[in-house]
Coordinates of C-alpha atoms in Angstrom, one line a residue:
Chain C
M1 CA -120.6 -138.8 56.6
S2 CA -122.4 -139.7 53.4
D3 CA -125.2 -137.2 54.4
M4 CA -122.7 -134.4 53.9
L5 CA -122.4 -135.2 50.2
K6 CA -126.2 -134.9 49.8
V7 CA -126.1 -131.2 50.9
S8 CA -123.1 -130.2 48.9
S9 CA -123.5 -129.9 45.1
S10 CA -120.1 -131.0 44.0
P11 CA -120.1 -131.7 40.3
H12 CA -117.7 -134.6 40.5
V13 CA -119.8 -136.8 42.7
R14 CA -121.8 -139.6 41.1
E15 CA -124.9 -140.9 42.7
K16 CA -123.5 -144.3 43.9
D17 CA -120.5 -142.7 45.5
T18 CA -120.1 -142.2 49.1
T19 CA -117.3 -140.3 50.9
S20 CA -115.8 -143.6 52.1
R21 CA -115.9 -145.0 48.6
I22 CA -114.1 -142.0 47.1
M23 CA -111.6 -142.1 49.8
L24 CA -111.0 -145.8 49.1
Y25 CA -110.3 -145.0 45.5
V26 CA -107.8 -142.4 46.5
I27 CA -106.1 -144.9 48.8
I28 CA -105.9 -147.5 46.0
A29 CA -104.5 -144.8 43.7
L30 CA -101.9 -143.9 46.2
A31 CA -100.9 -147.5 46.9
P32 CA -98.3 -147.9 44.1
A33 CA -96.5 -144.8 45.0
S34 CA -96.6 -145.8 48.7
I35 CA -95.3 -149.3 48.1
F36 CA -92.6 -147.9 45.9
G37 CA -91.7 -145.5 48.6
I38 CA -91.2 -148.3 51.1
V39 CA -89.1 -150.3 48.6
N40 CA -87.1 -147.2 47.7
F41 CA -86.4 -145.9 51.2
G42 CA -86.7 -149.0 53.4
W43 CA -88.7 -149.9 56.5
H44 CA -88.4 -146.5 58.2
A45 CA -90.7 -145.2 55.4
A46 CA -93.2 -147.9 56.2
L47 CA -93.0 -147.0 59.9
L48 CA -93.7 -143.3 59.0
I49 CA -96.7 -144.3 56.8
A50 CA -98.1 -146.5 59.6
V51 CA -97.6 -143.8 62.3
C52 CA -99.2 -141.1 60.2
I53 CA -102.3 -143.2 59.3
A54 CA -102.7 -144.5 62.8
S55 CA -102.3 -141.2 64.5
C56 CA -104.6 -139.4 62.1
V57 CA -107.4 -141.9 62.6
G58 CA -106.7 -142.0 66.3
T59 CA -106.7 -138.2 66.6
E60 CA -110.0 -137.9 64.8
W61 CA -111.5 -140.6 67.0
V62 CA -110.3 -139.0 70.2
F63 CA -111.4 -135.5 69.1
N64 CA -114.9 -136.7 68.3
K65 CA -115.1 -138.4 71.7
I66 CA -114.0 -135.2 73.5
V67 CA -116.4 -132.9 71.7
K68 CA -119.1 -135.7 71.9
K69 CA -119.8 -135.9 68.2
P70 CA -120.5 -139.0 66.2
T71 CA -117.4 -140.9 65.2
T72 CA -116.4 -140.0 61.7
I73 CA -113.4 -142.2 61.1
G74 CA -115.5 -144.6 59.0
D75 CA -115.4 -142.2 56.0
L76 CA -111.6 -143.1 55.6
S77 CA -110.8 -139.4 55.0
A78 CA -108.4 -139.5 58.0
V79 CA -106.6 -142.5 56.4
V80 CA -106.2 -140.5 53.2
T81 CA -104.9 -137.5 55.2
G82 CA -102.4 -139.7 57.1
L83 CA -101.2 -141.4 53.9
L84 CA -100.8 -138.1 52.0
L85 CA -98.9 -136.6 54.9
A86 CA -96.6 -139.6 55.1
L87 CA -95.9 -139.5 51.4
N88 CA -94.9 -135.8 51.8
L89 CA -92.4 -136.5 54.5
P90 CA -88.7 -137.2 54.1
P91 CA -88.0 -140.9 54.7
A92 CA -85.6 -140.4 57.6
L93 CA -87.9 -138.1 59.7
P94 CA -88.1 -139.1 63.4
W95 CA -91.4 -140.9 63.9
W96 CA -92.6 -138.5 66.7
M97 CA -92.4 -135.6 64.3
A98 CA -94.7 -137.5 61.9
L99 CA -97.0 -138.1 64.9
L100 CA -97.0 -134.4 65.8
G101 CA -97.8 -133.5 62.2
S102 CA -100.7 -135.9 62.0
V103 CA -102.2 -134.5 65.2
F104 CA -101.8 -131.0 63.8
A105 CA -103.4 -132.0 60.5
I106 CA -106.5 -133.6 62.1
A107 CA -107.0 -131.7 65.3
I108 CA -106.2 -128.2 64.3
V109 CA -106.5 -127.9 60.5
K110 CA -109.5 -130.2 60.2
C111 CA -111.5 -130.9 63.3
L112 CA -111.3 -127.5 64.9
F113 CA -112.9 -126.0 61.8
G114 CA -115.7 -128.5 61.9
G115 CA -114.4 -131.7 60.4
L116 CA -114.5 -133.0 56.9
G117 CA -116.0 -130.6 54.5
Q118 CA -115.3 -127.6 56.7
N119 CA -111.6 -127.4 56.7
F120 CA -110.2 -124.4 54.8
M121 CA -106.9 -125.9 53.8
N122 CA -105.7 -129.4 52.9
P123 CA -104.9 -131.0 56.3
A124 CA -102.0 -133.0 55.0
L125 CA -100.4 -130.0 53.4
G126 CA -101.1 -127.8 56.3
A127 CA -99.3 -130.3 58.5
R128 CA -96.4 -130.6 56.1
C129 CA -96.0 -126.8 56.1
F130 CA -96.2 -126.8 59.9
L131 CA -93.5 -129.4 60.1
I132 CA -91.3 -127.6 57.6
T133 CA -91.5 -124.4 59.7
A134 CA -91.1 -126.2 62.9
F135 CA -88.3 -128.7 62.0
A136 CA -86.6 -127.1 59.0
A137 CA -83.5 -129.2 59.3
N138 CA -85.2 -132.6 59.6
M139 CA -87.7 -131.8 56.9
T140 CA -85.2 -131.0 54.3
S141 CA -82.6 -133.7 54.9
Y142 CA -83.4 -136.4 52.4
S143 CA -81.9 -139.9 52.6
A144 CA -80.8 -141.2 49.3
S145 CA -82.7 -143.7 47.3
R146 CA -81.6 -147.3 47.7
F147 CA -80.9 -147.3 44.0
A148 CA -78.3 -144.5 44.3
A149 CA -74.7 -145.7 44.7
D150 CA -72.9 -145.5 48.1
T151 CA -74.6 -142.5 49.6
F152 CA -76.6 -142.0 52.7
T153 CA -78.1 -138.6 52.1
G154 CA -78.7 -136.9 48.8
A155 CA -79.8 -133.7 47.3
T156 CA -83.2 -133.9 45.6
P157 CA -83.2 -133.4 41.9
L158 CA -84.8 -130.0 42.4
A159 CA -82.1 -128.9 44.7
I160 CA -79.5 -129.9 42.2
I161 CA -81.2 -127.9 39.5
K162 CA -81.6 -124.9 41.9
N163 CA -78.0 -124.9 42.7
G164 CA -77.2 -124.9 39.0
D165 CA -75.2 -128.2 39.1
G166 CA -76.6 -129.0 35.8
Y167 CA -77.7 -132.3 34.5
V168 CA -80.1 -134.7 36.3
N169 CA -81.2 -138.0 35.0
T170 CA -84.8 -137.5 34.0
M171 CA -85.4 -141.2 33.4
D172 CA -84.4 -141.9 37.1
M173 CA -86.8 -139.2 38.1
L174 CA -89.6 -140.7 36.1
L175 CA -89.1 -144.1 37.7
G176 CA -88.4 -142.7 41.1
K177 CA -84.8 -143.6 41.7
T178 CA -84.0 -140.3 43.3
A179 CA -83.9 -138.7 46.7
G180 CA -87.1 -137.0 47.9
T181 CA -90.1 -137.4 50.1
I182 CA -91.5 -140.9 50.5
G183 CA -94.2 -140.7 47.9
E184 CA -93.1 -138.0 45.5
T185 CA -90.2 -139.7 43.7
S186 CA -91.8 -142.0 41.2
T187 CA -93.7 -139.8 38.7
L188 CA -94.7 -142.8 36.7
L189 CA -96.5 -144.5 39.6
I190 CA -98.2 -141.3 40.7
L191 CA -99.5 -140.8 37.1
I192 CA -100.8 -144.4 37.1
G193 CA -102.7 -143.6 40.3
A194 CA -103.9 -140.4 38.8
I195 CA -105.2 -142.1 35.7
F196 CA -107.0 -144.6 37.8
L197 CA -108.7 -141.7 39.7
I198 CA -109.6 -140.0 36.5
L199 CA -111.1 -143.2 35.0
M200 CA -113.1 -143.8 38.1
G201 CA -114.5 -140.2 37.9
V202 CA -113.1 -139.2 41.2
I203 CA -111.0 -136.3 39.8
D204 CA -111.1 -134.5 36.5
L205 CA -108.3 -132.8 34.6
R206 CA -109.3 -129.2 35.1
I207 CA -107.2 -128.4 38.3
P208 CA -104.2 -130.6 37.5
G209 CA -104.3 -129.6 33.9
A210 CA -104.5 -125.8 34.5
Y211 CA -101.9 -126.2 37.3
I212 CA -99.3 -128.0 35.2
I213 CA -99.8 -126.0 32.0
T214 CA -99.5 -122.7 33.9
F215 CA -96.4 -124.0 35.6
V216 CA -94.8 -125.0 32.3
V217 CA -95.6 -121.6 30.7
F218 CA -94.3 -119.8 33.7
L219 CA -91.0 -121.8 33.5
L220 CA -90.7 -121.1 29.8
L221 CA -91.2 -117.4 30.4
F222 CA -89.1 -116.8 33.5
S223 CA -86.6 -119.6 34.1
G224 CA -84.2 -118.0 31.6
R225 CA -83.5 -121.4 30.1
G226 CA -85.8 -121.2 27.2
F227 CA -87.0 -124.5 25.9
D228 CA -84.7 -126.8 27.8
W229 CA -86.2 -130.3 27.6
N230 CA -84.1 -131.8 30.4
Y231 CA -84.9 -128.8 32.7
L232 CA -88.6 -128.8 32.0
V233 CA -89.0 -132.6 32.6
A234 CA -86.9 -132.4 35.7
Q235 CA -89.0 -129.6 37.1
L236 CA -92.2 -131.5 36.3
C237 CA -91.1 -134.8 37.7
G238 CA -89.1 -133.4 40.5
G239 CA -90.5 -132.6 44.0
G240 CA -94.1 -132.8 44.9
L241 CA -95.6 -131.3 41.8
M242 CA -97.3 -134.4 40.4
L243 CA -98.4 -135.6 43.8
G244 CA -99.7 -132.2 44.6
A245 CA -101.4 -131.5 41.3
F246 CA -103.3 -134.8 41.1
F247 CA -103.9 -135.7 44.7
M248 CA -103.9 -132.6 46.9
A249 CA -104.9 -129.7 44.7
T250 CA -107.9 -131.8 43.7
D251 CA -109.2 -132.2 47.3
Y252 CA -112.9 -131.6 47.0
V253 CA -113.2 -129.7 50.3
T254 CA -110.4 -127.2 49.6
S255 CA -110.9 -126.6 45.8
P256 CA -113.6 -124.6 44.0
I257 CA -116.7 -126.5 42.9
T258 CA -117.3 -124.4 39.8
P259 CA -115.6 -125.5 36.6
M260 CA -114.3 -122.0 35.9
G261 CA -113.2 -121.7 39.5
Q262 CA -111.2 -124.9 39.3
I263 CA -109.3 -123.6 36.3
I264 CA -108.5 -120.3 38.1
F265 CA -107.5 -122.3 41.1
G266 CA -105.1 -124.4 39.0
I267 CA -103.6 -121.3 37.5
C268 CA -103.1 -119.9 41.0
C269 CA -101.3 -123.0 42.1
G270 CA -99.2 -123.1 39.0
L271 CA -98.2 -119.4 39.3
L272 CA -97.3 -119.7 43.0
T273 CA -95.4 -122.9 42.5
G274 CA -93.4 -121.3 39.7
I275 CA -92.7 -118.2 41.8
F276 CA -91.6 -120.2 44.8
R277 CA -89.4 -122.6 42.9
L278 CA -87.7 -120.0 40.7
F279 CA -87.5 -117.0 43.1
G280 CA -87.9 -118.5 46.5
A281 CA -85.2 -119.6 48.9
N282 CA -86.2 -123.2 48.8
A283 CA -86.1 -125.6 45.8
E284 CA -89.6 -126.8 46.5
G285 CA -92.8 -124.7 46.7
V286 CA -95.7 -127.0 45.9
S287 CA -97.2 -127.4 49.4
F288 CA -97.1 -123.6 50.1
A289 CA -98.5 -122.9 46.7
I290 CA -101.5 -125.2 47.2
I291 CA -102.4 -124.1 50.7
I292 CA -102.2 -120.4 49.8
S293 CA -104.4 -121.2 46.8
N294 CA -106.7 -123.1 49.2
L295 CA -107.2 -119.8 51.1
L296 CA -108.3 -118.1 47.8
V297 CA -111.0 -120.7 47.2
P298 CA -113.9 -118.8 48.8
I299 CA -113.1 -115.7 46.8
I300 CA -112.7 -117.7 43.6
E301 CA -116.0 -119.4 44.2
K302 CA -117.7 -116.1 45.0
Y303 CA -116.8 -114.6 41.7
T304 CA -117.3 -117.6 39.5
I305 CA -120.6 -119.2 40.7
P306 CA -123.2 -116.4 40.3
K307 CA -121.9 -115.1 37.0
A308 CA -121.8 -118.5 35.3
F309 CA -125.3 -119.5 36.5
G310 CA -126.9 -116.1 35.9
L311 CA -125.5 -115.7 32.4
K312 CA -126.6 -119.1 31.2
K313 CA -130.1 -118.6 32.5
E314 CA -130.4 -115.2 30.8
K315 CA -129.3 -116.6 27.5
E316 CA -131.7 -119.5 27.7
A317 CA -134.5 -117.2 28.6
K318 CA -133.8 -115.0 25.6
S319 CA -133.6 -117.8 23.1
Chain S
M1 CA -117.0 -99.2 99.6
K2 CA -113.8 -97.4 98.6
E3 CA -111.8 -100.6 99.1
N4 CA -114.2 -102.4 96.9
V5 CA -113.6 -100.1 94.0
Y6 CA -109.9 -100.7 94.1
L7 CA -110.0 -104.4 94.5
E8 CA -112.7 -104.6 91.8
R9 CA -110.5 -102.6 89.5
L10 CA -107.6 -105.0 90.0
K11 CA -109.7 -108.0 89.5
N12 CA -111.3 -106.4 86.4
G13 CA -107.9 -105.9 84.8
L14 CA -106.5 -109.3 85.7
I15 CA -109.6 -111.5 85.0
T16 CA -112.9 -109.9 83.9
E17 CA -111.5 -107.6 81.2
N18 CA -108.1 -109.1 80.8
P19 CA -106.7 -107.1 77.9
T20 CA -105.0 -110.0 76.2
F21 CA -107.5 -112.8 76.6
V22 CA -110.8 -111.0 76.8
L23 CA -110.5 -107.5 75.3
M24 CA -108.0 -108.7 72.7
L25 CA -106.3 -105.3 72.9
G26 CA -102.6 -104.6 72.2
M27 CA -102.3 -107.6 69.9
C28 CA -99.3 -106.2 68.1
P29 CA -96.8 -106.3 71.0
T30 CA -98.6 -109.4 72.3
L31 CA -97.8 -111.4 69.2
A32 CA -94.5 -109.9 68.4
V33 CA -92.4 -109.8 71.5
T34 CA -93.6 -112.9 73.4
T35 CA -90.9 -115.2 72.2
S36 CA -89.7 -115.6 75.8
V37 CA -91.0 -115.1 79.3
I38 CA -88.5 -112.4 80.0
N39 CA -89.6 -110.4 77.0
G40 CA -93.2 -110.8 78.0
I41 CA -92.5 -109.6 81.6
G42 CA -90.4 -106.7 80.2
M43 CA -93.0 -105.6 77.8
G44 CA -95.8 -106.1 80.3
L45 CA -94.2 -104.2 83.1
S46 CA -93.0 -101.3 81.0
T47 CA -96.6 -101.0 79.6
T48 CA -97.9 -101.2 83.2
V49 CA -95.6 -98.3 84.3
V50 CA -96.8 -96.1 81.4
L51 CA -100.4 -97.2 81.9
V52 CA -100.4 -96.3 85.6
C53 CA -98.7 -92.9 85.1
A54 CA -100.9 -92.1 82.1
N55 CA -104.0 -93.0 84.0
L56 CA -102.8 -90.8 86.9
L57 CA -102.0 -87.8 84.8
I58 CA -105.1 -88.0 82.6
S59 CA -107.3 -88.5 85.6
L60 CA -105.7 -85.4 87.2
F61 CA -106.2 -83.3 84.1
R62 CA -109.5 -84.7 83.1
K63 CA -111.4 -81.5 83.9
V64 CA -108.8 -79.3 82.2
I65 CA -108.5 -81.2 78.9
P66 CA -111.1 -79.9 76.4
D67 CA -113.2 -82.6 75.0
G68 CA -112.5 -81.8 71.4
V69 CA -108.8 -82.3 71.6
R70 CA -108.6 -85.0 74.2
M71 CA -107.0 -87.5 71.9
P72 CA -104.0 -85.3 71.0
A73 CA -103.7 -84.5 74.7
F74 CA -103.7 -88.1 75.7
I75 CA -101.1 -88.9 73.1
V76 CA -98.8 -86.2 74.2
I77 CA -99.0 -87.4 77.8
V78 CA -98.5 -91.1 76.8
A79 CA -95.7 -90.3 74.4
S80 CA -93.8 -88.3 77.1
L81 CA -94.1 -91.2 79.5
V82 CA -93.0 -93.7 76.9
T83 CA -90.0 -91.6 76.1
V84 CA -89.0 -91.6 79.7
V85 CA -89.4 -95.4 80.0
Q86 CA -87.5 -95.9 76.8
F87 CA -84.5 -93.9 78.0
L88 CA -84.6 -95.6 81.4
M89 CA -84.6 -99.0 79.8
Q90 CA -81.9 -98.1 77.4
A91 CA -79.7 -97.0 80.3
Y92 CA -80.4 -99.7 82.8
L93 CA -81.8 -102.7 80.9
N94 CA -80.0 -102.6 77.7
S95 CA -80.3 -106.2 76.7
L96 CA -84.1 -106.2 77.2
Y97 CA -84.2 -102.9 75.3
G98 CA -82.5 -104.6 72.4
A99 CA -84.9 -107.5 72.5
L100 CA -88.0 -105.4 72.5
G101 CA -86.6 -102.9 70.1
L102 CA -89.2 -101.1 68.1
Y103 CA -92.1 -102.2 70.4
I104 CA -91.1 -99.8 73.2
P105 CA -91.8 -96.6 71.3
L106 CA -94.9 -98.4 69.9
I107 CA -96.4 -98.4 73.5
V108 CA -97.5 -94.9 72.6
V109 CA -100.2 -96.2 70.3
N110 CA -100.9 -99.3 72.4
C111 CA -104.7 -99.6 72.4
I112 CA -104.8 -100.6 76.0
I113 CA -103.4 -97.3 77.2
L114 CA -105.5 -95.1 75.0
G115 CA -108.5 -97.4 75.7
R116 CA -108.2 -97.0 79.4
A117 CA -107.5 -93.3 79.2
E118 CA -110.6 -92.8 77.1
S119 CA -113.0 -95.2 78.9
Y120 CA -111.9 -94.9 82.5
A121 CA -109.2 -92.4 83.5
S122 CA -110.8 -89.5 81.8
K123 CA -114.1 -90.0 83.7
N124 CA -112.9 -91.2 87.1
P125 CA -111.1 -89.9 90.1
V126 CA -107.3 -90.3 90.5
L127 CA -107.0 -93.3 92.9
P128 CA -109.4 -95.7 91.1
S129 CA -107.7 -94.7 87.9
I130 CA -104.3 -95.7 89.3
F131 CA -105.7 -99.1 90.4
D132 CA -107.3 -99.5 87.0
G133 CA -103.9 -99.0 85.5
I134 CA -102.3 -101.5 87.8
G135 CA -105.0 -104.1 87.2
M136 CA -104.9 -103.7 83.4
G137 CA -101.1 -103.6 83.3
L138 CA -100.8 -106.7 85.5
G139 CA -103.4 -108.4 83.4
F140 CA -101.5 -107.6 80.3
T141 CA -98.2 -108.8 81.9
F142 CA -100.0 -112.0 82.9
G143 CA -101.2 -112.6 79.4
L144 CA -97.8 -111.9 77.9
C145 CA -96.1 -114.2 80.4
C146 CA -98.5 -117.1 79.7
L147 CA -97.9 -116.7 76.0
G148 CA -94.2 -116.2 76.4
A149 CA -93.9 -119.3 78.7
V150 CA -95.6 -121.6 76.3
R151 CA -93.8 -120.3 73.3
E152 CA -90.4 -120.3 74.9
L153 CA -90.9 -123.8 76.3
L154 CA -92.0 -125.4 73.1
G155 CA -89.9 -123.2 70.8
S156 CA -86.6 -123.5 72.5
G157 CA -87.1 -125.7 75.5
Q158 CA -86.3 -122.9 77.9
L159 CA -88.0 -121.0 80.6
C160 CA -86.7 -117.5 81.6
G161 CA -83.6 -118.4 79.7
F162 CA -82.9 -121.6 81.6
Q163 CA -82.8 -124.9 79.6
V164 CA -85.7 -126.8 81.1
L165 CA -86.1 -129.4 78.5
S166 CA -82.7 -131.0 77.8
L167 CA -81.7 -130.7 74.2
S168 CA -80.4 -134.3 74.4
W169 CA -84.0 -135.6 73.8
F170 CA -86.0 -132.5 73.0
T171 CA -86.0 -131.0 69.5
P172 CA -87.1 -127.4 69.7
I173 CA -90.3 -126.9 67.7
T174 CA -89.0 -123.6 66.2
I175 CA -92.4 -122.7 64.7
F176 CA -93.5 -121.6 68.2
I177 CA -91.0 -118.7 68.4
M178 CA -92.0 -117.5 65.0
A179 CA -95.1 -115.6 64.0
P180 CA -97.4 -118.6 63.2
G181 CA -96.6 -120.0 66.7
A182 CA -97.7 -116.7 68.3
F183 CA -101.1 -116.9 66.6
L184 CA -101.5 -120.6 67.4
V185 CA -100.7 -120.3 71.1
L186 CA -102.8 -117.1 71.5
A187 CA -105.8 -118.9 69.9
F188 CA -105.4 -121.8 72.3
L189 CA -105.0 -119.7 75.4
V190 CA -108.1 -117.7 74.5
A191 CA -109.9 -121.0 73.8
I192 CA -108.9 -122.3 77.3
M193 CA -110.1 -119.0 78.9
N194 CA -113.4 -119.4 77.1
V195 CA -113.8 -123.0 78.3
I196 CA -113.1 -121.9 81.9
R197 CA -115.6 -119.1 81.5
K198 CA -118.2 -121.5 80.2
K199 CA -117.6 -124.1 82.9
A200 CA -117.9 -121.4 85.5
A201 CA -121.1 -120.2 84.0
A202 CA -122.5 -123.7 83.9
A203 CA -121.6 -124.3 87.5
G204 CA -123.8 -121.3 88.4
K205 CA -120.9 -119.0 89.3
P206 CA -120.5 -117.0 86.1
L207 CA -117.4 -114.9 85.9
H208 CA -118.3 -111.3 85.1
E209 CA -118.9 -110.7 81.5
P210 CA -116.9 -107.7 80.1
V211 CA -119.1 -104.7 80.2
G212 CA -120.0 -102.2 77.5
C213 CA -118.9 -102.4 74.0
M214 CA -115.3 -103.2 75.0
S215 CA -113.7 -101.1 72.3
G216 CA -112.9 -98.2 74.5
D217 CA -112.7 -96.1 71.4
C218 CA -115.7 -93.9 72.0
A219 CA -114.2 -91.2 69.7
G220 CA -114.2 -93.5 66.7
C221 CA -117.5 -95.1 67.5
G222 CA -120.6 -94.4 65.4
F223 CA -122.9 -94.8 68.3
A224 CA -121.1 -92.3 70.5
A225 CA -123.9 -89.8 70.3
S226 CA -126.6 -92.2 71.4
C227 CA -124.6 -94.2 73.8
T228 CA -125.4 -93.4 77.4
G229 CA -122.5 -95.4 78.7
K230 CA -124.7 -96.6 81.5
S231 CA -126.4 -99.6 80.0
S232 CA -123.4 -101.7 80.8
D233 CA -123.5 -101.1 84.6
K234 CA -125.9 -104.0 85.4
T235 CA -123.3 -106.7 85.6
E236 CA -120.3 -104.8 86.7
G237 CA -121.4 -102.6 89.6
K238 CA -120.5 -99.0 89.7
G239 CA -116.9 -99.4 88.5
E240 CA -117.4 -98.0 85.0
A241 CA -119.9 -95.3 85.9

């Protein structure tokens, strides 16, 4: 699929990079969080990760065979989709739901729209939202972290805050010793992966930066708690915010390619996440925020590309 | 020849110009009420009744109704019929009436009915118009049933209210009885129809393509003045003339 990169003018892509190489970096960056997820939640988490990756790759292969297109599983993007989907699932989910979600992600969200580069929303998040709507009970029952004492199921830190039960241990949240989806709990390890990606030039800080700053400002303005350090850190480290901001909002295909557009996109994500978390029925809103912002990308690009290029040229011509 | 027109009208409504899968008319009730087969049949049949009666009356009065006010005239006829159906349902099929709710009065503005009135019944004799109504109505019912069956089966494991898939091993995929499921299933059914159509065309036996502009809304069409209404007759025979 490296030929697709030649026709798209994405500003992030360096010359030596191919799709599969970038995807490999993403997989490496996600590895710490994935391994910690397995350690934290046990072998069922490993099973879910394996099922998701295998069924994503398998679906893409089968789909390409059916529609008689060249096989595209070599670009590793299906592996990334599967891994991201698995990291977004609660650890006790039945495996066949993970399988169904993977098939939905690849077949419906990605391949039906033309495969990698054509999908209008992030496949992993699309599948997660599909699963949340389809199996609300299973998708919101989180098994407790193995580091938590004597419990089998636990409320996520976000749910605790939402219900107003007060204090959560932010150090536990930073390390990941809390309930949550497989890959979202350890903020520290996600940040390590994110820093790796930034150093390798795979992502830059515009989208995650705009996203997180907007979200914090929104919380300061509307949460009604003022500057409550514990609350802010808990909101930032809790749920899928970090995973979403660094690994899913930055998806090349479903985010704007113009620098200004990326900042606007990040602001959209941040605003929507804030609205969903504060005023929505659920404690979490990152995945819906990102896929709704994904839908806005064509409009954002339409209004950011021509102006930016045109203005620069005019100025240069005058001077 | 006469026989042919009637059969052709039935086939036209059920397959060639199936309102759900080909014309894409009446999407609002199609998406909203098809959470189960029973709802689909109820909606489809009540629409069929209104459609047949409306086609009958409009065809009868087609020479009396002045062209300039034909839309209001159609609406009055359709609305009266819908009111009758609504009261009958409320009296004798109250549970179905409860399930369909708002969508019964909305049959008045169902595009299928106005579309058929405009494009067929107001230009054709009574008997073919009745058969056109039966064909279109059954086509609509068929579409709603397909949609309802898939959604009910996946969304609650039932068919016509019976538990087909045992809940002991089947977890209902509730998204399918919600709005996103309606769009997903409709898209897939239309895709399957298109595949069948393509395969038939490839095999040298093309199903008839829908004729004309398909909108049926000649009043709101910008080309109404220049449209002869005859250019579409090549594939379809004399049905639409």
